[in-house]
Amino acid sequence: MRAPTFVHFLRRLWAQDTFVYSLRVFIALATVMGVCWRLDRQEALIPVFLGIIACALSETDDSWRGRLRAQIVTLACFAVAALSVKALFPYPWLFVIGLSISAFGLTMLGAIGERYRAIAYATLILAIYTTIGVEHANGTSDHFWSEPALLLIGATWYGALSVLWCAMFAHQPVQQKLAVLFHALGDYLKLKSAMFEPVRGIDIESQRLQLAQLNSKVVTALNVAKESIFSRVGQARPGQKNSRYLALYFIAQDVHERASSSHYPYNELADTFFHSDIMFRCQRLLRSQGRVCRRLALAIQMRQPFVNDSEAQQAKDDLDASMEYLRAQNKPEWSRLLRSLSALSGNLGALNRRLAGAGKQATIEEHDSTLLDRSPKSFKDALDRVKLQLTPAAPLFRHALRLAIALAVGYGMVHLLHPSEGYWIVLTTLFVSAPSYGATRKRTTQRIGGTLIGLVIGWALFKLAPGASLQAVIAVVAGVVFFATRASRYMVATAAMTLLVLMCFNQVGNGYDLILPRMVDTLVGGMIAVLAVFVILPDWQGRRLNKLASNAVANNARYLRAILAQYRTGKLDDLAYRTARRNAHNADAAFSVAMSNILAEPGHFRRDADTGLRFLVLSHTLLNYLSGLGAHRGDTVLDAPGDLAMLQQAERVAAALDEVAIGLADRRPIMVRNAEEESLAEQLETLPEHIDDARRLVQTQLALITRQLAPIRKVGSRLLNQEQRIDATGPAAAGTGAGDGGGDGNPTAGVAASASSGPTAVSGVHPTDAGSAKPSLDRAHPA
């Protein structure tokens, strides 16, 4: 049994993205270490290692052709940066001016795309690495090009290894990202099942907040998977393997829409059917489907056939049996809720069938399988993207200016405190600076802690392992640990990098001399970064919550119109529909990320946090009801003469959402109550007996969506801190009321407490085939 178990362990290890990344770094560092020892050129270790690290930090997921082009651009940027530093180093004033301008310009290149952001960031890192190399040489080298050449040798070696690796294992990154996506969907389904807890009085609003935060992770995983597939497919016809991955991605999109659907207020369902097992059956089915998603993720990751068991289907059969029993009771007071439960059951059944289809050699079923190309189409397009961000209102501009000034101050501190080994101040400032205050503070704390741990471990290893060869091995291992943990455990990564630096410097000098300067430099560099983000054009998230809220509402309106277009013509998962759907989820995720950042800011700047969390819950609930409407697009076509009135009512709802979005964006007064909308909701809730189930579902979902307008208006008004609130029927009461609950009849007691106990930290939201979620209301279809 041991051999198969060990082989399985190796396969699991090979399937891990961090392991593969770390393995490449290990090969690069180990070969360089071996060559330097073989040639007795230990003095070349530091610059070559730093070149490898900088190049590895610039790496983004791409096809081998795309990665080759990126590596050529990266090496060109590295060469210019290294030679410029070498030329300007003897002239402090010219050097600091060049450093500041470069920091600002390179940071602004991030507006073009993720690839350029990574290259620009790595170029800045390499520039500071060059100063460290020049400082360390301290006149021992007579050649102008020696340090730049060694840095470029390291970068070229890792770049060549990266391109070769990508060509040999072209599909492995796609598999890993699809596995992450389905695992995130499994977690989402598991959390969603908690909303069907068969007990009374549960805090639905708090659970909706958790769902909104977890939805950000799912959206990010969808975006990353899409970009990985697109980098290999482009606009060409996909091959067999890529076609399979594209089909799995579309399955994940459909599962996400169905999983995020809501068909009725959950508390009312729990109260009405408290003595039935129907809620438990729904919960069991959702949990089973979550486990199916996680098993599918493992099958993709391990490149094994996916065999679906009968657990989810048995749970669906049990749910159907419970539904039949409830219908047999023939209670008129249940009829309205039973129809919603029937729609819910149908949605879960379709979700079951979609997941079951993933086990086959899935082919692309969509009529339009194209993905939106986000990359700039021309140099002018790239320049326009940068120009669009050249305004103090843009977070990227603020971060770029802040970083440029912080690095200049750091350079000044180098000469003020101790020129020897002082450039770690500038490097620390660069590493810990982030666009938001919360992220900068957290990263600074982790870096200081990691540096202290690394220095203590290094000091101990100098005593316990004084041999140079053993220290060389430790340096390589530390480099691997850094890349394995830098995205998930930054403190550990910092400790590993500190250890690598100590061991490398001890190969050519006295590592003890670096311990105290490294600690002091880290403290000073971290303080500069935190002060910069606090003082220089601080980007407090509360100041732009209205823009993000406007973006969320506006994209929900576009999503509603895209759904209605599908009901007019029939279900078609074309690019236009997927764009509208993904933009709505991106905007929701962007608001969730902003709220996470707000809760990490100083107390004075969190005064709008409760209102923001309230809006997040309402906005996400609205998106859930829209997803419920979108999930049933294939059930009917609204082309009968009697359907015109319903479509007009839906357009009125979309227009109302646009009105709220414009009010939020322009800080105009928002009507807290609107008698016409209340009348519209009552009309939609008054269902004629002759209407068929499919049209009844559409009307019910539209009623739920309409009922969200009033609480969204009220919280949106508070978000703008409006003292004078406008009421279409007269002065509005200032109280909150149970109506804020979005129809669930449960106010947000506990929402703020739930969030403050630790909101889900999510990574930046990257656009997918839906395009980027822009904060501007003027662009309905982002590039």
PDB file of N, CA and C in Angstrom, residues 8 62 126 211 251 278 282 301 310-311 402 408 436 517-518 646 655-656:
ATOM      1  N   HIS A   8       0.401   8.625  -5.030  1.00  0.00           N
ATOM      2  CA  HIS A   8      -0.756   9.519  -4.932  1.00  0.00           C
ATOM      3  C   HIS A   8      -0.366  10.846  -4.277  1.00  0.00           C
ATOM      4  N   ASP A  62       0.136  32.592 -18.599  1.00  0.00           N
ATOM      5  CA  ASP A  62       0.021  32.882 -20.026  1.00  0.00           C
ATOM      6  C   ASP A  62       0.385  31.635 -20.815  1.00  0.00           C
ATOM      7  N   LEU A 126      13.643  45.350  -9.171  1.00  0.00           N
ATOM      8  CA  LEU A 126      14.989  45.110  -9.686  1.00  0.00           C
ATOM      9  C   LEU A 126      15.841  46.380  -9.617  1.00  0.00           C
ATOM     10  N   LEU A 211     -22.455  35.511   2.585  1.00  0.00           N
ATOM     11  CA  LEU A 211     -22.538  35.068   1.190  1.00  0.00           C
ATOM     12  C   LEU A 211     -21.960  36.115   0.244  1.00  0.00           C
ATOM     13  N   ILE A 251     -19.909  25.817 -17.517  1.00  0.00           N
ATOM     14  CA  ILE A 251     -20.675  25.103 -16.494  1.00  0.00           C
ATOM     15  C   ILE A 251     -20.558  25.833 -15.160  1.00  0.00           C
ATOM     16  N   ILE A 278     -39.276  20.027   4.388  1.00  0.00           N
ATOM     17  CA  ILE A 278     -38.912  20.545   3.069  1.00  0.00           C
ATOM     18  C   ILE A 278     -37.651  21.404   3.121  1.00  0.00           C
ATOM     19  N   CYS A 282     -34.043  20.780   1.121  1.00  0.00           N
ATOM     20  CA  CYS A 282     -33.323  21.765   0.304  1.00  0.00           C
ATOM     21  C   CYS A 282     -31.885  21.928   0.801  1.00  0.00           C
ATOM     22  N   GLN A 301      -8.083  18.795 -10.825  1.00  0.00           N
ATOM     23  CA  GLN A 301      -6.731  19.044 -10.337  1.00  0.00           C
ATOM     24  C   GLN A 301      -5.822  17.833 -10.534  1.00  0.00           C
ATOM     25  N   SER A 310     -24.444   9.022  -6.524  1.00  0.00           N
ATOM     26  CA  SER A 310     -25.900   9.197  -6.538  1.00  0.00           C
ATOM     27  C   SER A 310     -26.401  10.029  -5.357  1.00  0.00           C
ATOM     28  N   GLU A 311     -25.483  10.587  -4.537  1.00  0.00           N
ATOM     29  CA  GLU A 311     -25.915  11.291  -3.333  1.00  0.00           C
ATOM     30  C   GLU A 311     -26.810  12.485  -3.668  1.00  0.00           C
ATOM     31  N   ARG A 402       1.682  58.468  -4.213  1.00  0.00           N
ATOM     32  CA  ARG A 402       2.053  58.155  -2.832  1.00  0.00           C
ATOM     33  C   ARG A 402       3.349  57.334  -2.804  1.00  0.00           C
ATOM     34  N   ALA A 408      11.028  58.408  -2.367  1.00  0.00           N
ATOM     35  CA  ALA A 408      11.958  59.532  -2.266  1.00  0.00           C
ATOM     36  C   ALA A 408      12.309  59.816  -0.803  1.00  0.00           C
ATOM     37  N   SER A 436      -4.579  50.591  -0.278  1.00  0.00           N
ATOM     38  CA  SER A 436      -5.452  50.886   0.858  1.00  0.00           C
ATOM     39  C   SER A 436      -4.658  50.935   2.162  1.00  0.00           C
ATOM     40  N   PRO A 517      21.122  46.367  10.948  1.00  0.00           N
ATOM     41  CA  PRO A 517      20.623  47.269   9.897  1.00  0.00           C
ATOM     42  C   PRO A 517      19.338  46.770   9.246  1.00  0.00           C
ATOM     43  N   ARG A 518      19.228  45.469   9.036  1.00  0.00           N
ATOM     44  CA  ARG A 518      18.020  44.921   8.398  1.00  0.00           C
ATOM     45  C   ARG A 518      16.784  45.194   9.254  1.00  0.00           C
ATOM     46  N   MET A 646     -46.253  43.049 -18.467  1.00  0.00           N
ATOM     47  CA  MET A 646     -45.239  42.583 -17.526  1.00  0.00           C
ATOM     48  C   MET A 646     -43.852  43.097 -17.911  1.00  0.00           C
ATOM     49  N   ALA A 655     -35.564  51.156 -14.830  1.00  0.00           N
ATOM     50  CA  ALA A 655     -35.414  52.612 -14.862  1.00  0.00           C
ATOM     51  C   ALA A 655     -35.269  53.172 -13.448  1.00  0.00           C
ATOM     52  N   ALA A 656     -35.993  52.591 -12.489  1.00  0.00           N
ATOM     53  CA  ALA A 656     -35.873  53.040 -11.094  1.00  0.00           C
ATOM     54  C   ALA A 656     -34.468  52.763 -10.558  1.00  0.00           C
TER      55      ALA A 656
END
